[in-house]
Coordinates of C-alpha atoms in Angstrom, one line a residue:
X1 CA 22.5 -3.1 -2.2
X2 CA 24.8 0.0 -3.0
X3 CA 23.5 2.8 -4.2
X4 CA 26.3 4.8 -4.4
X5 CA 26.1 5.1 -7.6
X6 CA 23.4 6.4 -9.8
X7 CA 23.6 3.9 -12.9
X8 CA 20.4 2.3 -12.1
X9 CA 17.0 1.9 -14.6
X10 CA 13.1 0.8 -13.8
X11 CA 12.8 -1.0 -17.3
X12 CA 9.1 -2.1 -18.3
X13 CA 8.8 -6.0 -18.4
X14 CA 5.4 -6.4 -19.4
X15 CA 1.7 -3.9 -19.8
X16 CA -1.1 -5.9 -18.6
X17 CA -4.3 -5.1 -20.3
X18 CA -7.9 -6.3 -19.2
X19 CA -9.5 -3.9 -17.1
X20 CA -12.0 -1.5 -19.0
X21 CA -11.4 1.4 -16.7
X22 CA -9.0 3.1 -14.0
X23 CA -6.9 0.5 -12.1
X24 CA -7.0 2.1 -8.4
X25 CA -4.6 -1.1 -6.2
X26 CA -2.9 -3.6 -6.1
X27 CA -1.3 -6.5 -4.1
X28 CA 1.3 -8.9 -4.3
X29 CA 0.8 -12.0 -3.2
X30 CA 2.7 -12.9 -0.1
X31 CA 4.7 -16.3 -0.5
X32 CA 5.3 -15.9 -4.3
X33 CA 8.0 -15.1 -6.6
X34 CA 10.2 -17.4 -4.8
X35 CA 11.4 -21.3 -5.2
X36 CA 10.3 -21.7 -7.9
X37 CA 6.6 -20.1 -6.7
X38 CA 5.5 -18.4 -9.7
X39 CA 4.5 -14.6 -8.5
X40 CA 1.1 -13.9 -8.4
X41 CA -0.3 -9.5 -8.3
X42 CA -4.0 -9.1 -7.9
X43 CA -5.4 -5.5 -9.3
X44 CA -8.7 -3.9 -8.9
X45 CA -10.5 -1.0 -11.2
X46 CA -13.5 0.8 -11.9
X47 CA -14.7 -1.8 -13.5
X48 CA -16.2 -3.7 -10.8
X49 CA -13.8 -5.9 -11.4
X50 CA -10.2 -7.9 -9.4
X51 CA -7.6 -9.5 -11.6
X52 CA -5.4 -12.2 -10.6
X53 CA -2.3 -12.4 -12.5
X54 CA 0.0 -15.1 -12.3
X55 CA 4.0 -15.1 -14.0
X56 CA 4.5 -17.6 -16.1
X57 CA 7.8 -19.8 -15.0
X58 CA 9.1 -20.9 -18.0
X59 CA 8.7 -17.1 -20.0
X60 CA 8.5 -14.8 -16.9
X61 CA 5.2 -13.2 -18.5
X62 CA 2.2 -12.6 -16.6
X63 CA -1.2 -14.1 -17.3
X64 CA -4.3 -12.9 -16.5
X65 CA -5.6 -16.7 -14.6
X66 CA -8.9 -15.5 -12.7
X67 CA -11.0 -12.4 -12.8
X68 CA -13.0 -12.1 -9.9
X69 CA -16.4 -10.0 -10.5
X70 CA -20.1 -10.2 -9.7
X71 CA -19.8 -9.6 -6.2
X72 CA -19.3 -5.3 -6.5
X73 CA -21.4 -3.1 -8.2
X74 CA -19.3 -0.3 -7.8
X75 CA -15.7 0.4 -8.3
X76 CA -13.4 -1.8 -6.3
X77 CA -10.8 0.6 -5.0
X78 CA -8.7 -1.6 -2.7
X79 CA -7.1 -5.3 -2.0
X80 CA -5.6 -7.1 0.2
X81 CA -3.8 -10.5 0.8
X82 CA -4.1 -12.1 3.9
X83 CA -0.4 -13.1 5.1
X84 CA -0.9 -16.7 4.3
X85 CA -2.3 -16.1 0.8
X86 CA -5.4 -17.7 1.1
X87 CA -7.7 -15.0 1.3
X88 CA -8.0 -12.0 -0.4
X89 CA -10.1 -8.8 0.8
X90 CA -11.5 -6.6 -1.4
X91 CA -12.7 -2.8 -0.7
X92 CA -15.5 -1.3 -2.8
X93 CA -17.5 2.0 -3.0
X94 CA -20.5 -0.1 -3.0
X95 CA -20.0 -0.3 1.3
X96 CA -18.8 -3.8 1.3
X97 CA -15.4 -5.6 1.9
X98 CA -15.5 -9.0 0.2
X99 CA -13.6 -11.8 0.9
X100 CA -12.1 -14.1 -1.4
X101 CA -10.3 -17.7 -1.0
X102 CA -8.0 -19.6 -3.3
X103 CA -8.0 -23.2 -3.3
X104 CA -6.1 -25.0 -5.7
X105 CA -5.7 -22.0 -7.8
X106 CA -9.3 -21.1 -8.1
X107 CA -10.8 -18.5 -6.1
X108 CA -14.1 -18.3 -4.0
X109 CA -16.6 -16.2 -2.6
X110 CA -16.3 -16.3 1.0
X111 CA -18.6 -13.8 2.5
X112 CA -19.7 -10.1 2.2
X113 CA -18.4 -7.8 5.4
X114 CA -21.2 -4.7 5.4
X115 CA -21.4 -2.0 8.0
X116 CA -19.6 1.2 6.6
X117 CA -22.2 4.0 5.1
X118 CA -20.8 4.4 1.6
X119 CA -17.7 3.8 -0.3
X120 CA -14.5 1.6 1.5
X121 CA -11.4 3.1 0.6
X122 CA -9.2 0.7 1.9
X123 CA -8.6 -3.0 3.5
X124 CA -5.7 -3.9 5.2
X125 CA -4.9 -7.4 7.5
X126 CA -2.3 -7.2 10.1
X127 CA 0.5 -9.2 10.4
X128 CA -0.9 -12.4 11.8
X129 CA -3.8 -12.9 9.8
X130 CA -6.1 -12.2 13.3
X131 CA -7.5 -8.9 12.0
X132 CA -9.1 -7.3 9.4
X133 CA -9.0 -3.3 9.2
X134 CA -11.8 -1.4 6.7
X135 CA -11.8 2.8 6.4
X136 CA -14.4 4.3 4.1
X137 CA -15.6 7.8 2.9
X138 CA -17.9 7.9 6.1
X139 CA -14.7 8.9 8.3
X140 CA -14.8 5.8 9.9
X141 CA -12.1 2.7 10.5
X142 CA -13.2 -0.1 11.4
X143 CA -11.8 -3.2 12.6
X144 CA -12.8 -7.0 12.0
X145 CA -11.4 -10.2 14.2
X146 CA -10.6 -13.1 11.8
X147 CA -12.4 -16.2 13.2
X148 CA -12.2 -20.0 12.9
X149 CA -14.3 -20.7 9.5
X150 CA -13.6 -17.7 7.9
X151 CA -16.2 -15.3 10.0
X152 CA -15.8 -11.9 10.6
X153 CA -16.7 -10.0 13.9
X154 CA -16.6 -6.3 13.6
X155 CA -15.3 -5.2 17.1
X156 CA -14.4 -1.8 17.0
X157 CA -15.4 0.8 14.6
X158 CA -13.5 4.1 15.6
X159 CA -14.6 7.6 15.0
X160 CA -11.3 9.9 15.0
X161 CA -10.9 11.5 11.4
X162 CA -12.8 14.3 10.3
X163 CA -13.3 13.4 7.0
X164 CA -13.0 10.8 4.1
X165 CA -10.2 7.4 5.4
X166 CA -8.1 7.5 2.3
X167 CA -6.1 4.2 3.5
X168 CA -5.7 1.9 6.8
X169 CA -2.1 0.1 7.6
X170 CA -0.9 -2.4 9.7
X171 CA 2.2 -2.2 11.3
X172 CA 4.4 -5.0 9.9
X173 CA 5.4 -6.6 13.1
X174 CA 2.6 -5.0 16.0
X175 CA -1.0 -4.8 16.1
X176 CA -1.5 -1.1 15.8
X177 CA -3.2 0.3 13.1
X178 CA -2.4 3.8 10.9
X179 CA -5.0 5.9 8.5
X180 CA -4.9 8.5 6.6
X181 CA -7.2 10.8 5.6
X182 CA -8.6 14.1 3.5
X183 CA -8.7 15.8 6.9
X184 CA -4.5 15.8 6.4
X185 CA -3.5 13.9 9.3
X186 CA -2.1 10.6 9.8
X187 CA -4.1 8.7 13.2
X188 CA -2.1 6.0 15.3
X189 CA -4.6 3.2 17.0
X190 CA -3.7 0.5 19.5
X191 CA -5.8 -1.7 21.8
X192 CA -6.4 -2.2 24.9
X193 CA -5.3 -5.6 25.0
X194 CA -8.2 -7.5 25.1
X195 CA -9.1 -6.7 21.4
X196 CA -12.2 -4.8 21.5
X197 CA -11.5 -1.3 23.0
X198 CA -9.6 0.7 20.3
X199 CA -8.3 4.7 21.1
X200 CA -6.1 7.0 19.2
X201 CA -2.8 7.2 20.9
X202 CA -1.0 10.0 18.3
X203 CA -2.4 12.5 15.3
X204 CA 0.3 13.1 12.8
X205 CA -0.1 16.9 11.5
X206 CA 0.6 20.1 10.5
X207 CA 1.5 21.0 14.4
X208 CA 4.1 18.0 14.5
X209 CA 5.9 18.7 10.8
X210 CA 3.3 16.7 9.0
X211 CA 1.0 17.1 6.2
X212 CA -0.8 20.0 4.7
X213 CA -3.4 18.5 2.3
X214 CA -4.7 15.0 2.4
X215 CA -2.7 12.1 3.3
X216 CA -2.9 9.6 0.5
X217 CA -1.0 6.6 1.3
X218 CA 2.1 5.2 3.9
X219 CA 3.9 2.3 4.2
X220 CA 6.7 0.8 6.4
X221 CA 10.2 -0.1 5.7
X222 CA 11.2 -4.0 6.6
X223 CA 12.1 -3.2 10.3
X224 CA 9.3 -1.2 11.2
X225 CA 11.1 1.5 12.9
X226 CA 10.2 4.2 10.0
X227 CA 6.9 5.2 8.1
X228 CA 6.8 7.2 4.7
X229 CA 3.8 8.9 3.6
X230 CA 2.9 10.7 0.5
X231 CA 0.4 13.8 0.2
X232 CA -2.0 16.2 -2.3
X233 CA 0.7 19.0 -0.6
X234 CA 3.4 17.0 -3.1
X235 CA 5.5 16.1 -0.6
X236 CA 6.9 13.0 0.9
X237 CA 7.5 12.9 4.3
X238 CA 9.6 10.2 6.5
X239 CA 9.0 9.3 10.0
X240 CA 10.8 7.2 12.9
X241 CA 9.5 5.7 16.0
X242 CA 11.8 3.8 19.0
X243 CA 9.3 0.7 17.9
X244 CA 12.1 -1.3 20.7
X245 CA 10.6 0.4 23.2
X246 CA 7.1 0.0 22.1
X247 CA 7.7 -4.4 21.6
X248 CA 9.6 -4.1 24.7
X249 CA 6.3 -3.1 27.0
X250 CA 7.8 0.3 28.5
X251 CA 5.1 1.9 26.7
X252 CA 4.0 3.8 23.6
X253 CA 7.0 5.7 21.4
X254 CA 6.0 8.2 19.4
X255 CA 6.5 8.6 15.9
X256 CA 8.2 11.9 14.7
X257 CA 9.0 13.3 11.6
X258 CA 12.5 12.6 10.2
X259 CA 12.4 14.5 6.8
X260 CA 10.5 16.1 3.7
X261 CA 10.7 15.1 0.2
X262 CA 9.4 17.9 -1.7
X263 CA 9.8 19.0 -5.2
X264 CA 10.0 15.6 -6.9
X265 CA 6.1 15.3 -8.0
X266 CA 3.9 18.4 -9.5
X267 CA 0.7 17.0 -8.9
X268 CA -0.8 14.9 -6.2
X269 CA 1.2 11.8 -5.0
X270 CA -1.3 9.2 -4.7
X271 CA 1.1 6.2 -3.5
X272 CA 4.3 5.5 -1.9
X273 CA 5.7 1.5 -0.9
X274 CA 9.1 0.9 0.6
X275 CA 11.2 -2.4 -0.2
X276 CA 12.2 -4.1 1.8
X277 CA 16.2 -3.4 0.8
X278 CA 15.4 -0.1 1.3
X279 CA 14.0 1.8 -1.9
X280 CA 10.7 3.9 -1.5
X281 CA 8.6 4.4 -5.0
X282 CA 6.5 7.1 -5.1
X283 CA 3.5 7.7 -8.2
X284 CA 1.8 10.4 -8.9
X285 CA -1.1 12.2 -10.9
X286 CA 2.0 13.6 -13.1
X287 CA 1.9 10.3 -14.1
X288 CA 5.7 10.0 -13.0
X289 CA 7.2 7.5 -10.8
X290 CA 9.8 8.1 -8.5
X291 CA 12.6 6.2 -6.5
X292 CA 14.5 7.5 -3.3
X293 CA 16.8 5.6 -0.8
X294 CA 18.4 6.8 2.1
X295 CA 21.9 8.9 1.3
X296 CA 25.0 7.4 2.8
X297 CA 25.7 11.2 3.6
X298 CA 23.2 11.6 6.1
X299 CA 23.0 14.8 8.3
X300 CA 24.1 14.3 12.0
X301 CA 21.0 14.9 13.3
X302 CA 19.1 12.6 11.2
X303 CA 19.0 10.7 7.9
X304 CA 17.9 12.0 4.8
X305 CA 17.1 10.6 1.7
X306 CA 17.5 11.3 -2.0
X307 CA 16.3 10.6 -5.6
X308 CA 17.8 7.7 -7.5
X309 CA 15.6 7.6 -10.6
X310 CA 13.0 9.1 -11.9
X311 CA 10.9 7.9 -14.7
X312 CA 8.9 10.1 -16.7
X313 CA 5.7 9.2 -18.5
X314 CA 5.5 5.8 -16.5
X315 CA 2.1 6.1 -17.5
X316 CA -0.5 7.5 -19.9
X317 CA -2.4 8.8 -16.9
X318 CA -2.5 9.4 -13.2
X319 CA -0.6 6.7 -11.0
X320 CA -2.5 5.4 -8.5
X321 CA -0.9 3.0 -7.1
X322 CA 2.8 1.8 -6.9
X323 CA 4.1 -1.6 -5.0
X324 CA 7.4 -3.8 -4.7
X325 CA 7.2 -7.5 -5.0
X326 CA 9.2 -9.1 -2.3
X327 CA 10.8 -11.3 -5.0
X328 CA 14.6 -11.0 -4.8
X329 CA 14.1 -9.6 -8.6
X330 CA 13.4 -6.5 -7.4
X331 CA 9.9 -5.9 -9.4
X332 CA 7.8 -2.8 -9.4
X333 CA 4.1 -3.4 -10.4
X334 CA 2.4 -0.3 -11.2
X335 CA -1.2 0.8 -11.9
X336 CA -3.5 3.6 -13.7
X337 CA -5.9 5.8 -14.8
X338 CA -5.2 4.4 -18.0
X339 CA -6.5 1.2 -17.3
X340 CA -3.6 -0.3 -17.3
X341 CA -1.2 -2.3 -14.6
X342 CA 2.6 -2.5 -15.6
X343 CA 5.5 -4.8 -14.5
X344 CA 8.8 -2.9 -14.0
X345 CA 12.3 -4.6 -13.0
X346 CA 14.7 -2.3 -11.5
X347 CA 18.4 -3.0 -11.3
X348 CA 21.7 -1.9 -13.3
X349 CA 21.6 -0.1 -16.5
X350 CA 22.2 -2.1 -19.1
X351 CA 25.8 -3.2 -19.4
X352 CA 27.0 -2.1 -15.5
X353 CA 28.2 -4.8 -13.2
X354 CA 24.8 -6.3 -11.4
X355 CA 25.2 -5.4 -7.3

């Protein structure tokens, strides 16, 4: 896509309502959006509550078709798909990960994962489905193995961060694992090949150009090769790694910072998710969104990025989470302190040529 020029527009398809309080994540459902697969988002709140929304094929509007409750008794503040859509985890400051399983279009409780001491922050699966990562206010990161019959081992729970695991991420194509956390620092895990013996192999931070404040969020763009992460110090910040080298077996590469995106947000950035055509969104407690992509006029010694659109008032409230559908439509699903979650299509302004 060219982005040369700036006549682009994030225009609002459709304000879900439902939840009763904050909406904190949300996760598109892998597998949907295209041939004719209508595109399914699942969102989670304060209100104990997940949503399962579901785009209508013949209108393109999204119904609410399953809300999934009972099972928290505190706010659910994370979900996750697992890459073959059939189950979803969910994260809750009750202490417990629940998992979810859609069969025919109706969704069942699987099972209860327990362990952490107090509120889960964040669920992510890896790339093949075989793992299961959980972080939590209690500092720790744990990781599950997937099993036949949907049981879940805990076989590693690693003790690295000095405070409250904001979020844990998979690498898109590896098994190694990234968290964030309030102690401003971004930790690097990998195994030790047989899958039980976990160690920090690289602490992102202040001393290597990173972070200041706590570490909110990261995400991956399609290759793998770069990371972005968003912080309470308002900045953005992008990072590379040779991850050739890494597949390849000559041994760990290290990731180091590429850039900083600073003065864009005035108030926390609690989310950033990179397309995979190359945008990065970014919200924020300013309750602004923001979209960068790398500039074709990138410095010699390394690439930098700049703002394509911003859009104001996004949201009533604080922006907790932004995240790209891998639909070729290009949609932007957004969600809020206000209670709401919102639907955004991004492409030409209205009139310009389509690119």
């Amino acid at each position: 896509m060219n982005f040369a020029d700036e006549n682009f527009e994030l225009r609002e398809v459709q304000r879900l309502e439902g939840h009763t309080d904050r909406v904190w994540g949300l996760a598109w459902k892998p597998a949907t959006g295209v041939d004719g697969v209508p595109a399914v988002l699942a969102s989670c709140s304060g209100d104990k509550t997940v949503r399962i929304w579901e785009q209508s094929s013949a209108s393109g509007s999204f119904q609410c078709k399953a809300v999934l409750d009972e099972k928290h008794n505190r706010t659910v503040r994370s979900c996750a798909w697992s890459p073959s859509g059939k189950l979803l985890a969910t994260a809750s400051f009750d202490g417990t990960t629940a998992i979810w399983e859609e069969v025919g279009g109706d969704y069942s409780f699987v099972c209860t994962l327990e362990g952490h001491e107090n509120e889960v922050k964040s669920v992510s699966w890896n790339a093949s489905g075989s793992l299961l990562a959980t972080c939590g206010r209690d500092k720790s990161v744990w990781i599950w193995d997937v099993l036949p019959q949907n049981y879940f081992d805990c076989v590693s729970v690693l003790q690295g961060h000095t405070q409250d695991v904001k979020m844990v991420k998979w690498h898109p194509s590896m098994d190694i694992l990234f968290s964030c956390s309030y102690d401003n620092t971004i930790k690097v895990w990998v195994g030790d090949g047989d899958g039980d013996d976990w160690y920090c192999v690289q602490t992102l931070d202040e001393s290597n150009s990173g972070h200041t404040s706590t570490v909110w969020a990261l995400s991956f763009n399609a290759s793998g090769d770069k990371m972005v992460s968003c912080s309470d110090d308002l900045t953005i910040k992008i990072w590379g790694s040779d991850i050739t080298r890494t597949q390849s077996g000559e041994g760990y590469a290290p990731w180091t910072h590429l850039c900083t995106l600073s003065g864009y947000h005035d108030r926390t950035i609690f989310s950033v998710h990179w397309s995979r055509d190359g945008i990065i969104s970014s919200g924020a407690a300013d309750d602004a969104i923001r979209l960068f992509v790398e500039s074709e006029d990138g410095l010699v010694d390394g690439p930098t990025y700049k703002l394509l659109l911003k859009k104001e008032k996004a949201h009533e409230m604080d922006v907790n989470a932004v995240q790209w559908s891998s639909t070729e439509n290009r949609l932007l699903a957004s969600a809020s302190d206000d209670g709401t979650v919102k639907i955004w299509d991004f492409g030409p302004k209205t009139g310009q040529k389509k690119v």
